[in-house]
Structures are given as structure tokens and as C-alpha cells.
Coordinates of C-alpha atoms in Angstrom, one line a residue:
X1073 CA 0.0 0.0 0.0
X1074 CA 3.2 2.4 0.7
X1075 CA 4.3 1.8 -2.6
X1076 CA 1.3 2.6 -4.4
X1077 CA 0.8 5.9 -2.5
X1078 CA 4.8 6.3 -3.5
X1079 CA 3.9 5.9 -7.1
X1080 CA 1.3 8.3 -6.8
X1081 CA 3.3 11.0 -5.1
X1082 CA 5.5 10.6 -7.9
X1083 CA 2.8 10.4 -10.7
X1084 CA 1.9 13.9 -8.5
X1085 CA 4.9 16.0 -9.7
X1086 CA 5.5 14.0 -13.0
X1087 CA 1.9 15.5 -13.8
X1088 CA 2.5 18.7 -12.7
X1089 CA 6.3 19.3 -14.1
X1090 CA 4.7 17.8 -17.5
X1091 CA 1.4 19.6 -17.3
X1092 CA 3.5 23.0 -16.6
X1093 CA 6.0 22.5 -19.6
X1094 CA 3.0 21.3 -22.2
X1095 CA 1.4 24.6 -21.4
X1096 CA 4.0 26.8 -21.7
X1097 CA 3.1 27.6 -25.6
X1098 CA -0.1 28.3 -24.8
X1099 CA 0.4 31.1 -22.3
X1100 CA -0.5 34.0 -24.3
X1101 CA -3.9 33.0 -24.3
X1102 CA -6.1 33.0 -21.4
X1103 CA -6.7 30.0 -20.8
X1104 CA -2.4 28.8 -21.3
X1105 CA -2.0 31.5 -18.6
X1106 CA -4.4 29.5 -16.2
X1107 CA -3.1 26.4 -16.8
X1108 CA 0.5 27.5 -16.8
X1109 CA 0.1 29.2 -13.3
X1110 CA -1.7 26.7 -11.9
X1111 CA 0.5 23.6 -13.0
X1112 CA 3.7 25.7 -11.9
X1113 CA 2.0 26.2 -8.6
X1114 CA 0.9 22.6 -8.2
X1115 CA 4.8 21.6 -9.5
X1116 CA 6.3 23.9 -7.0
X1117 CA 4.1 22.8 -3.8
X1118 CA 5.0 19.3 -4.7
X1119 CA 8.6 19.7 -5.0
X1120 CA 8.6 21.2 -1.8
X1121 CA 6.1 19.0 0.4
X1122 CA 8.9 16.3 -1.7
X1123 CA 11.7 17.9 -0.1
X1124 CA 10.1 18.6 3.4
X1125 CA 9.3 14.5 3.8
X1126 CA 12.2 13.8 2.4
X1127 CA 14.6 16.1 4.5
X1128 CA 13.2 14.5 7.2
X1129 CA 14.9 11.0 6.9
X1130 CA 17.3 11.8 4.5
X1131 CA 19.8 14.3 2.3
X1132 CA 17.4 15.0 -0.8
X1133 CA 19.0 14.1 -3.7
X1134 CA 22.2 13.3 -1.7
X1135 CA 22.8 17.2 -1.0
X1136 CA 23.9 18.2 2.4
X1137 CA 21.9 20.8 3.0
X1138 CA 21.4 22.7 6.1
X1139 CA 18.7 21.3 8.3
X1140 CA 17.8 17.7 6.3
X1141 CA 18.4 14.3 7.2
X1142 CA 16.8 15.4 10.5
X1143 CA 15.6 11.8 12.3
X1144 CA 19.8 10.6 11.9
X1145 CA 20.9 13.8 12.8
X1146 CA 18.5 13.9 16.0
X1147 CA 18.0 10.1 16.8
X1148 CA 19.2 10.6 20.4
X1149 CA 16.9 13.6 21.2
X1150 CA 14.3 11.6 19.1
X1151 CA 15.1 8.5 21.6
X1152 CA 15.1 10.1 24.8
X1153 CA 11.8 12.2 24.0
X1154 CA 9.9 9.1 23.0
X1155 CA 11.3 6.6 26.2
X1156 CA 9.8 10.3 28.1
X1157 CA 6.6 9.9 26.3
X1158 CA 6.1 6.4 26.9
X1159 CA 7.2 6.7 30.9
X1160 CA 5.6 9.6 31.5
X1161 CA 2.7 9.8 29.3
X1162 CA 1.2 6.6 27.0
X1163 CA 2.2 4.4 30.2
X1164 CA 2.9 6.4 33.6
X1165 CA 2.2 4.6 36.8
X1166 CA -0.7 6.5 37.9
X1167 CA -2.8 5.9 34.9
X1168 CA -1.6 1.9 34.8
X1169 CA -2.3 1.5 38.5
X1170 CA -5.7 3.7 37.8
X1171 CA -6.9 1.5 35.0
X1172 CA -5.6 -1.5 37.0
X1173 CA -8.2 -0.4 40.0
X1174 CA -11.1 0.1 38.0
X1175 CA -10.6 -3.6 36.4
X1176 CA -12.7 -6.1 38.3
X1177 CA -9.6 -8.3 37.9
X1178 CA -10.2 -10.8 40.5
X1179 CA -13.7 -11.8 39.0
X1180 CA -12.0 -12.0 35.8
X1181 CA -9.8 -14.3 36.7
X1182 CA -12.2 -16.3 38.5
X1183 CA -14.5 -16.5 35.3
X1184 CA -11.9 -17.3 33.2
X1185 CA -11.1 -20.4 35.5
X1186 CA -14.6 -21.1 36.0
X1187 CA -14.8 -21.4 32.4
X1188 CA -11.2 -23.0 31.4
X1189 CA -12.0 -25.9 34.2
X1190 CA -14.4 -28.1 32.2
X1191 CA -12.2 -27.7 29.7
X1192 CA -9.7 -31.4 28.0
X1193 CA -6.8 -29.6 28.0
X1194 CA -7.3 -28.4 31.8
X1195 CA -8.1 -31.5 33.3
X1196 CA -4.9 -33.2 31.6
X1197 CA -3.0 -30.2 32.8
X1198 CA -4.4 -31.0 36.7
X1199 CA -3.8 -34.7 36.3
X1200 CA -0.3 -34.2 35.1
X1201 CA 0.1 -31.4 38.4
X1202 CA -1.5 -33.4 40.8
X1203 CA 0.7 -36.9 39.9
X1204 CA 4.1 -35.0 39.7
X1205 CA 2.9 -33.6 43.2
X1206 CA 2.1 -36.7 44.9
X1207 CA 5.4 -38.7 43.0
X1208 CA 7.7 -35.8 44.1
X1209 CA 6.9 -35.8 47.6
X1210 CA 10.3 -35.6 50.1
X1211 CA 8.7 -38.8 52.1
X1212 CA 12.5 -39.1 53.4
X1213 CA 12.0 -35.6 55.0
X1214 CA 8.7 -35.5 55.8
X1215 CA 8.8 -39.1 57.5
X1216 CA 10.8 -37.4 60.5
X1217 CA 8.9 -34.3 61.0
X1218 CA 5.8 -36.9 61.5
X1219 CA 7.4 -39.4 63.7
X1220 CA 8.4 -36.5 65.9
X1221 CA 5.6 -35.2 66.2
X1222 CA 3.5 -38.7 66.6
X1223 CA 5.8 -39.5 69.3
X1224 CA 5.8 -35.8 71.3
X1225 CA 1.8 -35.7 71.1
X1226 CA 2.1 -39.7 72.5
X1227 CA 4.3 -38.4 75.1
X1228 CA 2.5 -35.7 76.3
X1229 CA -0.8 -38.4 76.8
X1230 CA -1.6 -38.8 80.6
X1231 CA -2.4 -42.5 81.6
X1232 CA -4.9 -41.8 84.6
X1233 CA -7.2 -39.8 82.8
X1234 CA -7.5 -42.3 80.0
X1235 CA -8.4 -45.0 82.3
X1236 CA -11.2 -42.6 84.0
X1237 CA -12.4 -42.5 80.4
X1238 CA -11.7 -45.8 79.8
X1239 CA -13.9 -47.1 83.1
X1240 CA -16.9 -44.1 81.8
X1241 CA -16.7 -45.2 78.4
X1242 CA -16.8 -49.3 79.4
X1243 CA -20.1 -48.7 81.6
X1244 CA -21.9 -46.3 79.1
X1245 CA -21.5 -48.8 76.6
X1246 CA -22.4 -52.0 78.4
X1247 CA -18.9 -53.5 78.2
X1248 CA -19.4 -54.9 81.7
X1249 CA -22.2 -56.9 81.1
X1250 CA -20.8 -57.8 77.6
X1251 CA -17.5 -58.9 79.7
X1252 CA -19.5 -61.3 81.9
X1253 CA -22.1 -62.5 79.3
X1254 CA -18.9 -63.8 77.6
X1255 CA -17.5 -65.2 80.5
X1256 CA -20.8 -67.3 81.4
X1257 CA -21.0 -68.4 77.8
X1258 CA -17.4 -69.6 77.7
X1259 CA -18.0 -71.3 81.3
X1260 CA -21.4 -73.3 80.0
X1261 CA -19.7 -74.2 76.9
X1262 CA -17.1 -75.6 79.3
X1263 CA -19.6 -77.2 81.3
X1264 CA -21.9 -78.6 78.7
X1265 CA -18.4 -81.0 77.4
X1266 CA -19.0 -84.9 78.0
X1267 CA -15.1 -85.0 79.7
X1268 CA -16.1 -82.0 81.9
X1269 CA -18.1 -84.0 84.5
X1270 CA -15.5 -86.3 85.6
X1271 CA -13.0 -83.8 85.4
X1272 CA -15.4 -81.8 88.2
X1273 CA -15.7 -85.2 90.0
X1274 CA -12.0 -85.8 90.2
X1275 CA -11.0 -82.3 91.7
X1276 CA -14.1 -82.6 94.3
X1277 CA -12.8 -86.1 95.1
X1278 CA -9.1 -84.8 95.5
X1279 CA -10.6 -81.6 97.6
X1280 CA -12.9 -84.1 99.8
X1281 CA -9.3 -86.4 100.5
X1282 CA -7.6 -83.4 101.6
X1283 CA -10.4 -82.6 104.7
X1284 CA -8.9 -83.0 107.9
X1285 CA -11.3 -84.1 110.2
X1286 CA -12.1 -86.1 113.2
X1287 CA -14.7 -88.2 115.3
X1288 CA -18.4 -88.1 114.1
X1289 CA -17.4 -85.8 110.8
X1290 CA -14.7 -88.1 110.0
X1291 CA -17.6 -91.2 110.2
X1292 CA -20.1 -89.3 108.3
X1293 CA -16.9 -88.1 105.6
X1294 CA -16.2 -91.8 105.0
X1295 CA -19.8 -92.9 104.5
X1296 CA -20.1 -90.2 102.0
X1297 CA -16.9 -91.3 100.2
X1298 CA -18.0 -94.8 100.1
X1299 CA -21.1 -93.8 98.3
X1300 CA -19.4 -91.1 95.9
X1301 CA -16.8 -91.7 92.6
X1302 CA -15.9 -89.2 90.2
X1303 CA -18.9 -89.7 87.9
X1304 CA -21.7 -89.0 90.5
X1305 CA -19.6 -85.9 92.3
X1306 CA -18.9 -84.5 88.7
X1307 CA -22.5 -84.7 87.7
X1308 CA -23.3 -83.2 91.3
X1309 CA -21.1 -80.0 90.7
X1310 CA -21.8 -79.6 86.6
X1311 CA -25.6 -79.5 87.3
X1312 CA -24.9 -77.0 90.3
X1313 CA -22.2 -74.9 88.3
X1314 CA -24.3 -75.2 85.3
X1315 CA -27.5 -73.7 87.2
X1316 CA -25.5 -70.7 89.1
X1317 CA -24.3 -69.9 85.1
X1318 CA -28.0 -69.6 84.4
X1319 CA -28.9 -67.8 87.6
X1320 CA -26.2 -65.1 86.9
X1321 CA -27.4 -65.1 83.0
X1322 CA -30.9 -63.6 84.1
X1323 CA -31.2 -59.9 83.8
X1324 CA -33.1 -60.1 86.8
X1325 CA -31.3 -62.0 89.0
X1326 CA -29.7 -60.6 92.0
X1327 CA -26.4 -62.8 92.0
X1328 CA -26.3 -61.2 88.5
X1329 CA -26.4 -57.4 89.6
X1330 CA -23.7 -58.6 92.4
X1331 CA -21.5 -60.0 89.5
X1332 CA -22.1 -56.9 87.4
X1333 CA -20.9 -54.6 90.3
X1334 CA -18.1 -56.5 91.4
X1335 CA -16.8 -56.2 88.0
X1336 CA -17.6 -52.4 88.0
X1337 CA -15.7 -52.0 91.1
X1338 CA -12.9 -53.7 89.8
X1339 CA -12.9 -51.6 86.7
X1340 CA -12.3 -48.5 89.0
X1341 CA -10.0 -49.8 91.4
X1342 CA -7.4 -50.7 88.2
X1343 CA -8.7 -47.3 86.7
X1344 CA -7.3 -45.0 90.0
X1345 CA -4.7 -47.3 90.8
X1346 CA -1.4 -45.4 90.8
X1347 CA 0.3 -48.7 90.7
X1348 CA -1.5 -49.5 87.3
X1349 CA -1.0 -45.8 85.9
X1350 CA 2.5 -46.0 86.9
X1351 CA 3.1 -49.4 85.0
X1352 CA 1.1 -47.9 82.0
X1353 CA 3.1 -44.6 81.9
X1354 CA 6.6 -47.0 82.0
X1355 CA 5.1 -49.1 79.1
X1356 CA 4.5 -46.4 77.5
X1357 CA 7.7 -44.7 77.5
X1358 CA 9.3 -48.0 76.7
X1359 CA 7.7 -48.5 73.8
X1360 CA 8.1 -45.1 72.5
X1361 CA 11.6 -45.0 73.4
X1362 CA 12.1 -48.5 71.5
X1363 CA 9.9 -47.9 68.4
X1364 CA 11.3 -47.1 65.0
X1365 CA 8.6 -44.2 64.3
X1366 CA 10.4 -42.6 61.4
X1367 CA 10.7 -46.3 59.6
X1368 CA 7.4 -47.5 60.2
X1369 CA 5.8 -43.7 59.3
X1370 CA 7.8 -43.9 55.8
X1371 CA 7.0 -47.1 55.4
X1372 CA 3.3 -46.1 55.7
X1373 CA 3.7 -42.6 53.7
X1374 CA 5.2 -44.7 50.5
X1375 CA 2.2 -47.4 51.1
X1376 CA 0.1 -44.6 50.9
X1377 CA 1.6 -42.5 48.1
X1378 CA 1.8 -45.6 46.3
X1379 CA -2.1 -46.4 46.6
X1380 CA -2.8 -42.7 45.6
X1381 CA -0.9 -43.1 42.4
X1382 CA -2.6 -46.5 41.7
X1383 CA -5.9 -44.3 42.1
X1384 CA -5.3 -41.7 40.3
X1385 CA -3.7 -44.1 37.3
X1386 CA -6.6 -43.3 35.2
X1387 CA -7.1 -39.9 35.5
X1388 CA -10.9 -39.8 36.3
X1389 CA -10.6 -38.4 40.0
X1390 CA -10.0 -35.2 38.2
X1391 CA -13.5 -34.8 37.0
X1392 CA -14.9 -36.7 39.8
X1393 CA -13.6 -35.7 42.7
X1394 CA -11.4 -32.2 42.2
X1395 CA -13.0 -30.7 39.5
X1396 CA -16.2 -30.2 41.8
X1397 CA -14.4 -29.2 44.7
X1398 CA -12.9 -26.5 42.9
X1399 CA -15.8 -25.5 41.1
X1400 CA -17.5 -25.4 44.3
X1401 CA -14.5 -23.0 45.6
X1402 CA -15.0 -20.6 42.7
X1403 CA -18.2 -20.3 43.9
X1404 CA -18.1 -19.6 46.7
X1405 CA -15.3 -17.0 46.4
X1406 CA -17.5 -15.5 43.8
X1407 CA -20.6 -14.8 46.0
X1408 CA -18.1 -13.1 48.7
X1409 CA -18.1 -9.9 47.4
X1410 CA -15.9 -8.9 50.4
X1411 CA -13.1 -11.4 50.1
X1412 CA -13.7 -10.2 46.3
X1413 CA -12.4 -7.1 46.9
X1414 CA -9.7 -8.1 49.1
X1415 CA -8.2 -9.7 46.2
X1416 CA -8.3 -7.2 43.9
X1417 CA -6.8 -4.8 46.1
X1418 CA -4.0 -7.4 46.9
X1419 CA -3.5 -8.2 42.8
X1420 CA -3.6 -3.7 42.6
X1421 CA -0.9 -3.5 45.4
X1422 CA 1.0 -6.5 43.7
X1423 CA 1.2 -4.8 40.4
X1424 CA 1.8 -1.2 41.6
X1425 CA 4.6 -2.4 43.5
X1426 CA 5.8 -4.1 40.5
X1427 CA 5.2 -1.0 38.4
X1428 CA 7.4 1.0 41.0
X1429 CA 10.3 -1.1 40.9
X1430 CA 10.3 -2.0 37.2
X1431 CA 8.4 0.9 35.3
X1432 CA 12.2 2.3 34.2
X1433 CA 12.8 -0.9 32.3
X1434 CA 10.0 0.1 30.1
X1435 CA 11.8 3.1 28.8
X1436 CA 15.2 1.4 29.0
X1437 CA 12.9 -1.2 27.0
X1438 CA 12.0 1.3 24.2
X1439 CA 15.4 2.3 24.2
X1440 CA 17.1 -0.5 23.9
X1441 CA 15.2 -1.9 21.1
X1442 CA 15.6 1.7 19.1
X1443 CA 19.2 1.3 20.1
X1444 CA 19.7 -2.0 18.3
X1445 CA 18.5 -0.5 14.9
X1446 CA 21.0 1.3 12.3
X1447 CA 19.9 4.6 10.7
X1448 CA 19.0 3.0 7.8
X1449 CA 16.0 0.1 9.6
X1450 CA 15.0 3.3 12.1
X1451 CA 14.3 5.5 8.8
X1452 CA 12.8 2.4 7.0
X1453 CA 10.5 1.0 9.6
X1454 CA 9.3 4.8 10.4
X1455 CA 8.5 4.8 6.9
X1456 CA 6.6 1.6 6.7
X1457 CA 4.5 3.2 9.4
X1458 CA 3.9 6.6 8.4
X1459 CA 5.0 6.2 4.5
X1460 CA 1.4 6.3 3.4
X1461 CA 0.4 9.9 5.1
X1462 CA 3.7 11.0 4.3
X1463 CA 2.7 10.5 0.7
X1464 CA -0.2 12.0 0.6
X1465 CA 1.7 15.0 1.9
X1466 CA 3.0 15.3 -1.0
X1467 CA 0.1 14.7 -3.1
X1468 CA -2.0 16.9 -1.1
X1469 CA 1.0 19.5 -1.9
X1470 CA 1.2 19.5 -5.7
X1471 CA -3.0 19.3 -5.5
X1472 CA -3.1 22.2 -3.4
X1473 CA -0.5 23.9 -5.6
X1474 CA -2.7 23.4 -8.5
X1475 CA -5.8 24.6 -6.6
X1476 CA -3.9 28.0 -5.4
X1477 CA -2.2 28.1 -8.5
X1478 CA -5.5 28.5 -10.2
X1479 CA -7.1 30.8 -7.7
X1480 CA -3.9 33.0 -8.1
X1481 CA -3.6 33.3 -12.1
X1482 CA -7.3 34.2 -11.6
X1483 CA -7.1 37.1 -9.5
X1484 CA -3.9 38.1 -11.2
X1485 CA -5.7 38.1 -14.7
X1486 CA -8.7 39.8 -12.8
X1487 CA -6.3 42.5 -11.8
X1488 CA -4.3 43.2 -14.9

């Protein structure tokens, strides 16, 4: 497009010096003297809007004249007042920081992400994040921070007031009666064995040996063991065992509420004892002092990183589990118009700061990049940009020329 506007400007004067000399005969006539003023004004106002655009990048016609070639001659001027133009007035802090401010950045941002989250390339993008995450982990360094910490909160546990909640916790939840109901189911299955009998008989017969008496109890002792064996002693005390498990098995039954608070006593007595808190509280530091925490935590970090990875193999926890989560997060942060704000001022304050330390590089920028060109690229990139109007100048000039050049061979001939 510069070229053709080139061609024209050039077509411009080439009319105009051709126009002036093919009229020259015919300037004794009225009409020659029109055409003759106005094509020698049209030619001169060319040649000189010519030489003004010209003068400014170069020497026209290779002739040093005074004042021409004015963008090599000035380039550093030119430099420094266009790096002060673009600091202090296309892109001054104030009017960045202003602009900035009246941006509702933060929602933005948020709607951008709200609508790049459902998105293929996103969700690969979070897989890839999330797997390089878990895979990278320091689980060598993070395995001893945990163990520490598993073992100072396991130190700082007191035994006695465990056991109190122990002892609450074991009534509240019926453990007692659980504890015996076992116990009396054990003890009837034990009784209910074939071999149990004359195991009962041959304890009671070894007990009733062992009695120490004399005179009539001693008679009446031996005319009981003549009558008794094993087998009829053992049935004696299964049946008799056998019918206290049942008495104590009743809800109801007094022996049963006796049981239940002897064991509740007991359960009290070993929850205040200092002698079983004290034994507890040495276990306990045994153990911890013994225990391997930082292997057995990394061994259970790398079992667990290891079962995440597995998970996530697929890649479908992205869209089932942190894609809503995240979603539901946006959200949220969206319908806080407070918290809003609080981020926009923070991303305001982030980039004026950043402005304030860096806004010189911008000019130094401009600079820099003007600084890398020769004379020759400056001149022609200026006039790939402004080649076109600087054209028309020109064409404008020998057009005007023409237009004045009329105007004035009018009034002239008016005057004569």
C-alpha cells in the first residue's frame, strides 16, 4: 500500500512538471496562462512537500543541506523524548495502577477459570500437576517431621485420665455386662463338654481327700466317700455350676447385679490405681523410646503415596472428585463480594509495587530496542508506518499547488 501511494506521489509532480512544460506555448492565451500558473504552482508545492518528507529522513538528492536528514541527525533527542513519552505519558504509573483499579480483575480471573475448568486440556493439565505432586513428595523428609511429632503428642498423653475415660466409656457402653455374658458363655460351653463331668468329679474327690477331720465328721466323711466316685460328684457339681451360670445369666437375678458390680468396682479400682498408671506410663515410654517411628511412618507414607498413584492411574478423579471441589470454591469465592475485593486490592498493590520497581525498564525497553536498529532500519521501519500519510503530503501539496495556482492566475488576470 506504501508503494502505491509512492507511485502516486511521484505520478503527483511528474503531472504537474509535465502539465507546466505542455502549457508553456499556450500562455498568451487566457486560458495557457491558467493552466500555466496553476500547474507551476501545483509543481512547486509538490517539490517542496517532496523535499520537506524527504529532509526528514534523509539528504534530498544526496545534497547536504542545512537542516535535512533530521531523524539521523536527532535520533538521540528523538530517543530520549519518545522513552519520556512512553514513561511519563502513554504508560505512567498513575494511569496503569488507575486503570488496573477500575478492572474487576479478581472476578476476571475467577471466570476465566470457571470457564477453562471443564475444559480437556485443563483436566490433563491437573492430572499431570497433581501426579508430579504426589510422585515428588520428600517422604525421606517428611517421614521425621511426622514421627516426631506422633511420638511428642504420644508423650504428652496422661495414663490416669485415659483410664477414668476408659472405666466411663466401658459402663456407658455396656462393656461390663458384655465382659461377663462372655465369660458365662465360655463357662457353660465348658460345662456342657462330655469329659467336663469327671474332670469336676475328680478335683471334688481330691478336695474331699484333703479334709482334715475327726470323730463323728470323719464317720459321716467316710460314708459319704464310700457312696461317691468321680462320675456321680462330677455330675453333682456340673448340674450345680451349670444352674448358678444360668442364675447369673438372668437380667433379673440378683447374683447377676452382684456379678455386674463386682466387676464395676474392679474396673475403678485398676482405673485409680497409681500402681497401674504408673506401669502404663513405664510401658508407654518403653515402647516409645524403642519404636522405630520414622521407619514405620515412611513405610506407611510410601504405602500410601503408592495407593494414591494407583488411584489416580486413570485420570478420572479429576473430573470426579477435584473438579467439583474446585468449582464449588470458585463459587463460593465469587458470592463473597468482600473477600472479592480483598483480592483485587492485593492483585492492585502486587502490580503497583511491581510498576514501582520496574516501570524504568520500560523506557530502558523502548530504548534498547531503538538502540539495536542502524539509521537506515529506524528510517525504513518509520516509513513503513507513516509512508502512506507522508505521501499524501506530497500529493496533497502539488493538488493544493494546483488549486492555489488557479485561484492566483485568476485574480492576477482579474487585476491586470
Amino acid at each position: 500500500m506504501v508503494k502505491q501511494t509512492k507511485k502516486a506521489a511521484a505520478w503527483s509532480l511528474v503531472i504537474m512538471g509535465a502539465g507546466f512544460a505542455a502549457s508553456l506555448p499556450f500562455q498568451d492565451s487566457t486560458v495557457g496562462k491558467m493552466l500555466v500558473g496553476s500547474f507551476e504552482a501545483g509543481l512547486v508545492g509538490g517539490l517542496a512537500d517532496w523535499f520537506a518528507v524527504t529532509a526528514l529522513f534523509r539528504h534530498p538528492l544526496g545534497l547536504k543541506i542545512p537542516h535535512t536528514a533530521l531523524l539521523p541527525k536527532n535520533r538521540k533527542k528523538i530517543t530520549e523524548a519518545l522513552v519520556s513519552a512512553v514513561e511519563n505519558n502513554l504508560l505512567n504509573k498513575d494511569s496503569i495502577a488507575a486503570k488496573i483499579a477500575e478492572m474487576p480483575v479478581s472476578h476476571m480471573i475467577l471466570e476465566m477459570a470457571e470457564k477453562e475448568l471443564h475444559t480437556a486440556t485443563t483436566h490433563e493439565a491437573i492430572d499431570k500437576l497433581a501426579k508430579r505432586i504426589v510422585s515428588s513428595l520428600p517422604l525421606e523428609k517428611i517421614a521425621p517431621l511426622v514421627a516426631e511429632e506422633i511420638k511428642r503428642q504420644a508423650e504428652r498423653v496422661e495414663i490416669e485420665p485415659l483410664l477414668s475415660k476408659a472405666e466411663q466409656y466401658i459402663t456407658s457402653k455396656g462393656y461390663d455386662r458384655m465382659a461377663l455374658d462372655y465369660g458365662l458363655d465360655q463357662a457353660e460351653a465348658w460345662l456342657v463338654k462330655p469329659d467336663t463331668q469327671y474332670t469336676l468329679g475328680e478335683i471334688g474327690m481330691r478336695a474331699m481327700n484333703s479334709l482334715q477331720v475327726n470323730g463323728l465328721m470323719q464317720f459321716a466323711l467316710n460314708a459319704l466317700m464310700g457312696y461317691l466316685n468321680e462320675e456321680r460328684l462330677g455330675g453333682i457339681l456340673q448340674r450345680f455350676l451349670y444352674d448358678q451360670v444360668q442364675d447369673l445369666k438372668y437380667e433379673g437375678h440378683p447374683r447377676r447385679h452382684s456379678a455386674l458390680n463386682a466387676i464395676r468396682g474392679q474396673v475403678e479400682r485398676l482405673a485409680h490405681s497409681k500402681k497401674v498408671t504408673s506401669g502404663l506410663e513405664e510401658w508407654k515410654d518403653s515402647v516409645l523410646k524403642n519404636w522405630d517411628a520414622e521407619s514405620a511412618v515412611l513405610n506407611k507414607l510410601v504405602e500410601f503415596r503408592d495407593k494414591m498413584l494407583s488411584y489416580m492411574e486413570d485420570g478420572s478423579y479429576v473430573e470426579k472428585q477435584l473438579i467439583p471441589v474446585i468449582s464449588s470454591l470458585v463459587a463460593e469465592v465469587k458470592e463473597d463480594a468482600e473477600l472479592l475485593e480483598r483480592i483485587n486490592q492485593k492483585i492492585v498493590d502486587s502490580v503497583t509495587t511491581l510498576l514501582e520497581r520496574n516501570h524504568s525498564k520500560i523506557g530502558q525497553l523502548v530504548r534498547e530496542n531503538i538502540e539495536k536498529m542502524d539509521n537506515k532500519t529506524l528510517i525504513a521501519m518509520m516509513e513503513d508506518k507513516l509512508g502512506e500519510d507522508l505521501q499524501w503530503i506530497r500529493i496533497n501539496g502539488a493538488v493544493t499547488g494546483f488549486i492555489i495556482g488557479i485561484a492566483l492566475t485568476a485574480l492576477q488576470l482579474a487585476l491586470a
